[in-house]
Amino acid sequence: TLALALGGEALAPGVLRVERRLDLHEAQGRFRPTACVTALPTLWEGPVCAPEGWLFLDTETSGLAGGTGTWAFLTGLARLEGASLLLRQYLLTRLDAEPGYLAAVGTELEGADLLVSFNGKSFDGPLLATRLRLAGPRGERGCPRIDGKAHLDLLHPLRRAFGSVWPDCRLATAEERLLGLRRNGDLPGSEAPAAWLAWLRRGESGPLKGVLGHNRSDLVSLPALVPALAWALREPGPAGADVTSVARHHRQRGDTATALALLDRYRDRLDTAGLMELASLHRRRGDWEAAKATWKRLAEGGEPAALEALAKYLEHQAGDYRGALAFARRLPAGGARDRRCRRLIGRLERAALKRRSRGQYT
């Protein structure tokens, strides 16, 4: 009866599967999910497998605490199949049916080359791995293993790009601000535990429809979020992202040219940290004049990091100890400033002593 109500099929007593196939050419707000095929390498730093090996993952659970007392009662999985997205949702309707439920979910997870999720690397993946170890099937094949599976968690690049400029980095916020989507009549994920308990205790199936709808919306948003985030990392200005953080992302991946180009293009909107990052990249390229120009601009406002950078440059690169001392004396009071000033004064005294000695010898 529940399978008919939800439009699914009973795989075993207590285990239902609901399957849908969606056209990927239909845009999710501003982005088409089909674009994820070419955009994913921008986000994923590991070896890129064929799109057929990607598996989008989202779970609904009995709570958000995690650990051995939390059940993943609904697991939504989506695969790319040509121009369509195949969605499969596995629903646990009886507690004693968990081994069969986990066997079905684990088989799909085990066959994936790359998992793609939103906060799944910290929550969904570890939770499913825990449930598989605790209550998973123990047949000839043993318990399916998903530990160590390649996993792209889209929350991480989202936080990198927007963590400092958005009020939060929830999936709903990303849908609204980045994809241009607003859900209507969606059951909040926080109500999913109560909906499942309503079925277990009273046989109420109505709320479960809302849970499956919410889970389906989450899954469909993931492929669209991939090209959206790739665009934000490529064009942080129009995307409204944190340019400094995005540039730092490219630098950490070894692409200093892109990092420098982004910071230079948006220098007028950079804060102190961004300008120091720009100067640091110029310094690494050996362009000391460009680095000095940025440091001097910041030093005019008394920025300690810029004052220290100029003092270091004049001392170690230009050999101008007097100029270095002038900047060092403007640093905030403390042991670091005192040590630098003493060292520079000592160098100046030794230089003066050498000049006097050469004069006497002559």
Coordinates of C-alpha atoms in Angstrom, one line a residue:
T1 CA 0.0 0.0 0.0
L2 CA 2.8 2.4 0.9
A3 CA 4.6 1.6 -2.4
L4 CA 1.5 2.4 -4.4
A5 CA 1.0 5.7 -2.4
L6 CA 4.6 6.8 -3.1
G7 CA 4.8 5.5 -6.7
G8 CA 7.5 3.0 -5.9
E9 CA 8.1 -0.8 -5.6
A10 CA 8.7 -3.1 -2.7
L11 CA 12.1 -4.7 -3.0
A12 CA 11.7 -6.7 0.2
P13 CA 9.6 -6.5 3.3
G14 CA 10.3 -3.1 4.8
V15 CA 12.4 -1.8 1.8
L16 CA 10.9 0.4 -0.9
R17 CA 12.5 1.9 -4.0
V18 CA 11.1 4.9 -5.8
E19 CA 12.6 5.5 -9.3
R20 CA 12.3 8.6 -11.5
R21 CA 14.1 9.7 -14.7
L22 CA 14.5 13.4 -15.3
D23 CA 15.6 15.3 -18.5
L24 CA 18.9 17.0 -17.8
H25 CA 18.3 19.6 -20.5
E26 CA 15.8 21.3 -18.3
A27 CA 17.6 24.2 -16.5
Q28 CA 17.7 24.4 -12.7
G29 CA 17.4 28.1 -12.4
R30 CA 20.3 29.8 -14.2
F31 CA 22.2 26.6 -14.9
R32 CA 21.7 23.4 -16.9
P33 CA 22.6 20.1 -15.0
T34 CA 24.1 18.8 -18.3
A35 CA 27.0 21.4 -17.8
C36 CA 28.2 19.4 -14.8
V37 CA 30.0 17.0 -17.2
T38 CA 32.5 19.7 -18.3
A39 CA 32.5 21.7 -15.1
L40 CA 33.2 19.0 -12.5
P41 CA 37.0 18.9 -13.2
T42 CA 37.2 22.5 -12.0
L43 CA 36.0 21.4 -8.5
W44 CA 37.5 18.0 -8.2
E45 CA 41.3 17.8 -7.6
G46 CA 41.6 14.0 -8.0
P47 CA 41.6 11.9 -11.1
V48 CA 38.3 12.5 -13.1
C49 CA 36.4 9.3 -14.0
A50 CA 33.8 9.0 -16.7
P51 CA 30.4 10.7 -15.8
E52 CA 28.7 7.3 -15.8
G53 CA 30.7 6.5 -12.7
W54 CA 29.5 9.6 -10.7
L55 CA 26.8 9.0 -8.1
F56 CA 25.0 11.9 -6.5
L57 CA 24.1 11.2 -2.9
D58 CA 21.7 12.7 -0.3
T59 CA 20.2 11.1 2.8
E60 CA 17.3 11.8 5.2
T61 CA 18.0 10.7 8.8
S62 CA 16.4 10.2 12.1
G63 CA 18.5 13.1 13.5
L64 CA 21.5 15.3 12.9
A65 CA 23.6 14.1 15.8
G66 CA 25.3 11.3 13.8
G67 CA 26.8 8.3 15.5
T68 CA 25.5 4.9 16.2
G69 CA 22.0 6.1 17.3
T70 CA 21.2 7.8 14.0
W71 CA 19.4 6.0 11.2
A72 CA 19.6 6.9 7.5
F73 CA 16.0 5.9 6.7
L74 CA 16.0 7.4 3.2
T75 CA 18.9 7.3 0.7
G76 CA 18.6 9.2 -2.5
L77 CA 21.0 8.3 -5.3
A78 CA 21.2 9.8 -8.8
R79 CA 23.2 8.8 -11.9
L80 CA 23.9 10.5 -15.2
E81 CA 22.6 8.4 -18.1
G82 CA 23.1 10.3 -21.3
A83 CA 20.8 13.3 -21.3
S84 CA 18.8 12.1 -18.3
L85 CA 19.3 11.8 -14.5
L86 CA 18.2 8.5 -13.0
L87 CA 17.0 9.0 -9.4
R88 CA 16.5 6.1 -7.1
Q89 CA 15.3 6.6 -3.5
Y90 CA 15.6 3.7 -1.0
L91 CA 13.2 4.0 1.9
L92 CA 13.4 1.9 5.1
T93 CA 9.8 1.3 6.5
R94 CA 10.6 -1.2 9.3
L95 CA 13.5 -1.2 11.7
D96 CA 14.2 -4.9 11.3
A97 CA 14.5 -4.5 7.5
E98 CA 17.7 -2.4 7.7
P99 CA 20.1 -5.2 6.6
G100 CA 18.2 -5.6 3.3
Y101 CA 17.9 -1.8 2.9
L102 CA 21.6 -1.4 3.4
A103 CA 22.4 -4.2 1.0
A104 CA 20.5 -2.4 -1.8
V105 CA 22.0 1.0 -0.9
G106 CA 25.5 -0.4 -0.4
T107 CA 25.6 -2.2 -3.7
E108 CA 24.9 1.1 -5.6
L109 CA 27.4 3.0 -3.5
E110 CA 30.1 0.3 -3.9
G111 CA 29.7 0.5 -7.7
A112 CA 30.3 4.2 -7.9
D113 CA 33.7 5.7 -8.9
L114 CA 33.0 9.2 -7.4
L115 CA 30.4 10.3 -4.9
V116 CA 29.0 13.8 -5.2
S117 CA 27.1 15.3 -2.3
F118 CA 26.4 18.4 -0.2
N119 CA 27.9 17.9 3.2
G120 CA 28.1 14.2 2.5
K121 CA 31.8 13.8 3.2
S122 CA 31.2 14.9 6.8
F123 CA 27.7 13.5 7.4
D124 CA 26.0 11.3 4.9
G125 CA 29.0 9.2 3.9
P126 CA 30.3 8.5 7.5
L127 CA 26.7 7.8 8.7
L128 CA 26.1 5.2 5.9
A129 CA 29.5 3.6 6.6
T130 CA 28.6 3.3 10.3
R131 CA 25.2 1.8 9.6
L132 CA 26.8 -0.7 7.1
R133 CA 29.3 -1.8 9.7
L134 CA 26.7 -2.1 12.5
A135 CA 23.8 -3.6 10.7
G136 CA 24.8 -4.2 7.1
P137 CA 24.4 -7.6 5.3
R138 CA 26.8 -10.4 6.4
G139 CA 26.4 -12.7 3.4
E140 CA 29.1 -14.3 1.2
R141 CA 30.1 -10.9 -0.2
G142 CA 30.3 -9.4 3.3
C143 CA 29.4 -5.8 4.1
P144 CA 29.7 -3.3 1.2
R145 CA 32.6 -0.9 1.7
I146 CA 32.4 2.8 1.0
D147 CA 35.2 4.0 3.3
G148 CA 37.8 5.8 1.3
K149 CA 35.5 6.2 -1.8
A150 CA 36.4 9.3 -3.9
H151 CA 34.0 12.0 -2.7
L152 CA 33.4 15.5 -3.9
D153 CA 31.5 17.5 -1.2
L154 CA 30.1 20.6 -2.9
L155 CA 29.8 22.3 0.5
H156 CA 33.5 22.8 0.6
P157 CA 33.9 24.9 -2.6
L158 CA 30.7 26.8 -1.7
R159 CA 32.1 27.8 1.7
R160 CA 35.4 28.7 0.1
A161 CA 33.7 31.1 -2.4
F162 CA 30.8 32.4 -0.3
G163 CA 31.4 31.6 3.4
S164 CA 32.5 35.2 4.2
V165 CA 29.8 37.0 2.1
W166 CA 26.6 35.0 2.7
P167 CA 24.7 34.7 6.0
D168 CA 25.0 30.9 5.7
C169 CA 26.0 28.1 3.3
R170 CA 22.9 25.9 3.4
L171 CA 21.8 24.2 0.2
A172 CA 18.6 26.3 0.2
T173 CA 20.7 29.5 0.3
A174 CA 22.9 28.3 -2.6
E175 CA 19.8 27.4 -4.6
E176 CA 18.3 30.9 -4.1
R177 CA 21.4 33.0 -4.4
L178 CA 23.4 31.0 -7.0
L179 CA 20.9 29.0 -9.0
G180 CA 18.1 31.5 -8.7
L181 CA 15.6 28.9 -7.4
R182 CA 13.1 29.1 -4.6
R183 CA 11.3 26.0 -3.4
N184 CA 7.5 26.3 -2.9
G185 CA 5.8 24.0 -0.5
D186 CA 8.9 22.1 0.3
L187 CA 9.0 20.1 3.5
P188 CA 11.9 21.3 5.6
G189 CA 14.6 18.7 6.1
S190 CA 14.3 19.2 9.9
E191 CA 10.8 17.7 9.7
A192 CA 12.0 14.5 8.1
P193 CA 12.6 12.6 11.4
A194 CA 9.1 13.3 12.6
A195 CA 7.6 12.2 9.3
W196 CA 9.4 8.9 9.5
L197 CA 8.3 8.3 13.1
A198 CA 4.7 9.2 12.1
W199 CA 4.9 6.2 9.7
L200 CA 6.6 3.8 12.1
R201 CA 4.3 4.6 15.0
R202 CA 0.9 5.4 13.4
G203 CA 1.2 4.3 9.7
E204 CA 0.8 7.9 8.4
S205 CA 2.2 7.9 4.8
G206 CA 1.3 11.5 3.9
P207 CA 4.3 13.2 5.5
L208 CA 6.7 10.6 3.8
K209 CA 5.6 12.0 0.4
G210 CA 7.0 15.4 1.5
V211 CA 10.2 13.8 2.7
L212 CA 10.8 12.1 -0.7
G213 CA 9.9 15.3 -2.5
H214 CA 12.5 17.2 -0.5
N215 CA 15.1 14.6 -1.0
R216 CA 14.4 14.6 -4.7
S217 CA 14.8 18.3 -4.9
D218 CA 18.1 18.1 -3.1
L219 CA 19.4 15.5 -5.6
V220 CA 18.3 17.4 -8.7
S221 CA 20.1 20.6 -7.4
L222 CA 23.5 18.9 -7.1
P223 CA 24.3 18.5 -10.8
A224 CA 23.2 22.1 -11.4
L225 CA 25.3 23.3 -8.5
V226 CA 28.5 21.9 -10.1
P227 CA 28.6 24.3 -13.1
A228 CA 27.4 27.1 -10.8
L229 CA 30.3 26.7 -8.4
A230 CA 32.7 26.3 -11.3
W231 CA 31.5 29.6 -12.7
A232 CA 31.9 31.2 -9.3
L233 CA 35.5 30.0 -9.0
R234 CA 36.2 31.2 -12.6
E235 CA 34.4 34.6 -12.3
P236 CA 34.1 35.5 -8.6
G237 CA 33.3 39.1 -9.3
P238 CA 30.0 38.6 -11.2
A239 CA 29.1 35.7 -9.0
G240 CA 29.5 37.9 -5.9
A241 CA 32.0 35.5 -4.4
D242 CA 35.0 36.3 -2.1
V243 CA 37.7 37.1 -4.6
T244 CA 40.5 36.7 -2.2
S245 CA 39.4 33.3 -1.0
V246 CA 38.8 32.1 -4.6
A247 CA 42.3 33.3 -5.6
R248 CA 43.7 31.5 -2.6
H249 CA 42.0 28.3 -3.8
H250 CA 43.6 28.6 -7.2
R251 CA 47.0 29.3 -5.7
Q252 CA 46.8 26.3 -3.4
R253 CA 46.0 24.1 -6.5
G254 CA 49.2 25.4 -8.1
D255 CA 47.5 27.8 -10.5
T256 CA 49.2 31.1 -9.4
A257 CA 48.6 32.7 -12.8
T258 CA 44.8 32.5 -12.4
A259 CA 45.1 33.6 -8.8
L260 CA 47.2 36.7 -9.8
A261 CA 44.9 37.5 -12.7
L262 CA 41.8 37.5 -10.5
L263 CA 43.3 39.6 -7.7
D264 CA 44.7 42.1 -10.2
R265 CA 41.3 42.3 -12.1
Y266 CA 39.3 43.0 -8.9
R267 CA 42.0 44.9 -7.0
D268 CA 39.6 47.8 -6.4
R269 CA 37.3 45.6 -4.3
L270 CA 40.0 43.8 -2.3
D271 CA 40.3 44.2 1.4
T272 CA 43.6 44.2 3.2
A273 CA 44.0 40.4 3.1
G274 CA 43.4 40.4 -0.6
L275 CA 45.9 43.1 -1.3
M276 CA 48.5 41.3 0.8
E277 CA 47.7 38.1 -1.2
L278 CA 48.2 40.1 -4.4
A279 CA 51.5 41.5 -3.2
S280 CA 52.7 38.1 -2.1
L281 CA 52.0 36.6 -5.6
H282 CA 53.9 39.5 -7.2
R283 CA 56.8 38.8 -4.8
R284 CA 56.8 35.1 -5.7
R285 CA 57.1 36.0 -9.4
G286 CA 60.0 38.3 -8.6
D287 CA 58.0 41.5 -9.4
W288 CA 59.3 43.5 -6.5
E289 CA 58.1 46.8 -7.9
A290 CA 54.5 45.7 -8.1
A291 CA 54.7 44.1 -4.6
K292 CA 56.2 47.3 -3.1
A293 CA 53.5 49.5 -4.7
T294 CA 50.8 47.4 -2.9
W295 CA 52.7 47.3 0.4
K296 CA 53.3 51.1 0.3
R297 CA 49.6 51.7 -0.3
L298 CA 48.7 49.7 2.8
A299 CA 51.5 51.1 4.8
E300 CA 50.1 54.6 4.4
G301 CA 47.2 53.4 6.5
G302 CA 49.5 51.8 9.1
E303 CA 48.8 48.2 8.1
P304 CA 51.3 46.1 10.2
A305 CA 51.7 43.3 7.7
A306 CA 52.6 45.8 5.0
L307 CA 55.0 47.7 7.2
E308 CA 56.8 44.4 8.1
A309 CA 56.9 43.3 4.5
L310 CA 58.6 46.6 3.5
A311 CA 61.0 46.4 6.4
K312 CA 62.0 42.9 5.3
Y313 CA 62.4 43.9 1.6
L314 CA 64.6 46.9 2.4
E315 CA 66.7 44.9 4.8
H316 CA 67.2 41.6 2.9
Q317 CA 66.7 42.7 -0.8
A318 CA 67.7 46.3 -1.0
G319 CA 70.3 46.4 1.9
D320 CA 68.7 49.7 3.0
Y321 CA 68.9 49.3 6.8
R322 CA 68.0 52.9 7.5
G323 CA 64.9 52.7 5.4
A324 CA 64.0 49.3 6.9
L325 CA 64.4 50.7 10.4
A326 CA 62.0 53.6 9.6
F327 CA 59.3 51.1 8.7
A328 CA 60.1 48.7 11.6
R329 CA 59.7 51.6 14.1
R330 CA 56.1 52.0 12.9
L331 CA 55.2 48.5 13.8
P332 CA 53.0 47.9 16.8
A333 CA 54.8 47.8 20.1
G334 CA 56.0 44.4 21.2
G335 CA 58.9 42.0 21.3
A336 CA 58.9 41.4 17.5
R337 CA 59.3 45.1 16.7
D338 CA 62.0 45.5 19.4
R339 CA 64.0 42.6 18.1
R340 CA 63.8 43.8 14.5
C341 CA 64.8 47.3 15.5
R342 CA 67.7 46.1 17.6
R343 CA 69.0 44.0 14.7
L344 CA 68.7 46.9 12.2
I345 CA 70.4 49.3 14.6
G346 CA 73.2 46.8 15.1
R347 CA 73.6 46.4 11.4
L348 CA 73.7 50.2 10.9
E349 CA 76.4 50.5 13.7
R350 CA 78.5 47.7 12.2
A351 CA 78.2 49.4 8.7
A352 CA 79.3 52.7 10.2
L353 CA 82.2 51.0 12.0
K354 CA 83.4 49.4 8.7
R355 CA 83.3 52.8 7.0
R356 CA 85.4 54.4 9.7
S357 CA 87.8 51.5 9.6
R358 CA 88.2 51.8 5.8
G359 CA 88.8 55.5 6.2
Q360 CA 91.5 55.0 8.8
Y361 CA 93.3 52.4 6.7
T362 CA 93.3 54.7 3.6

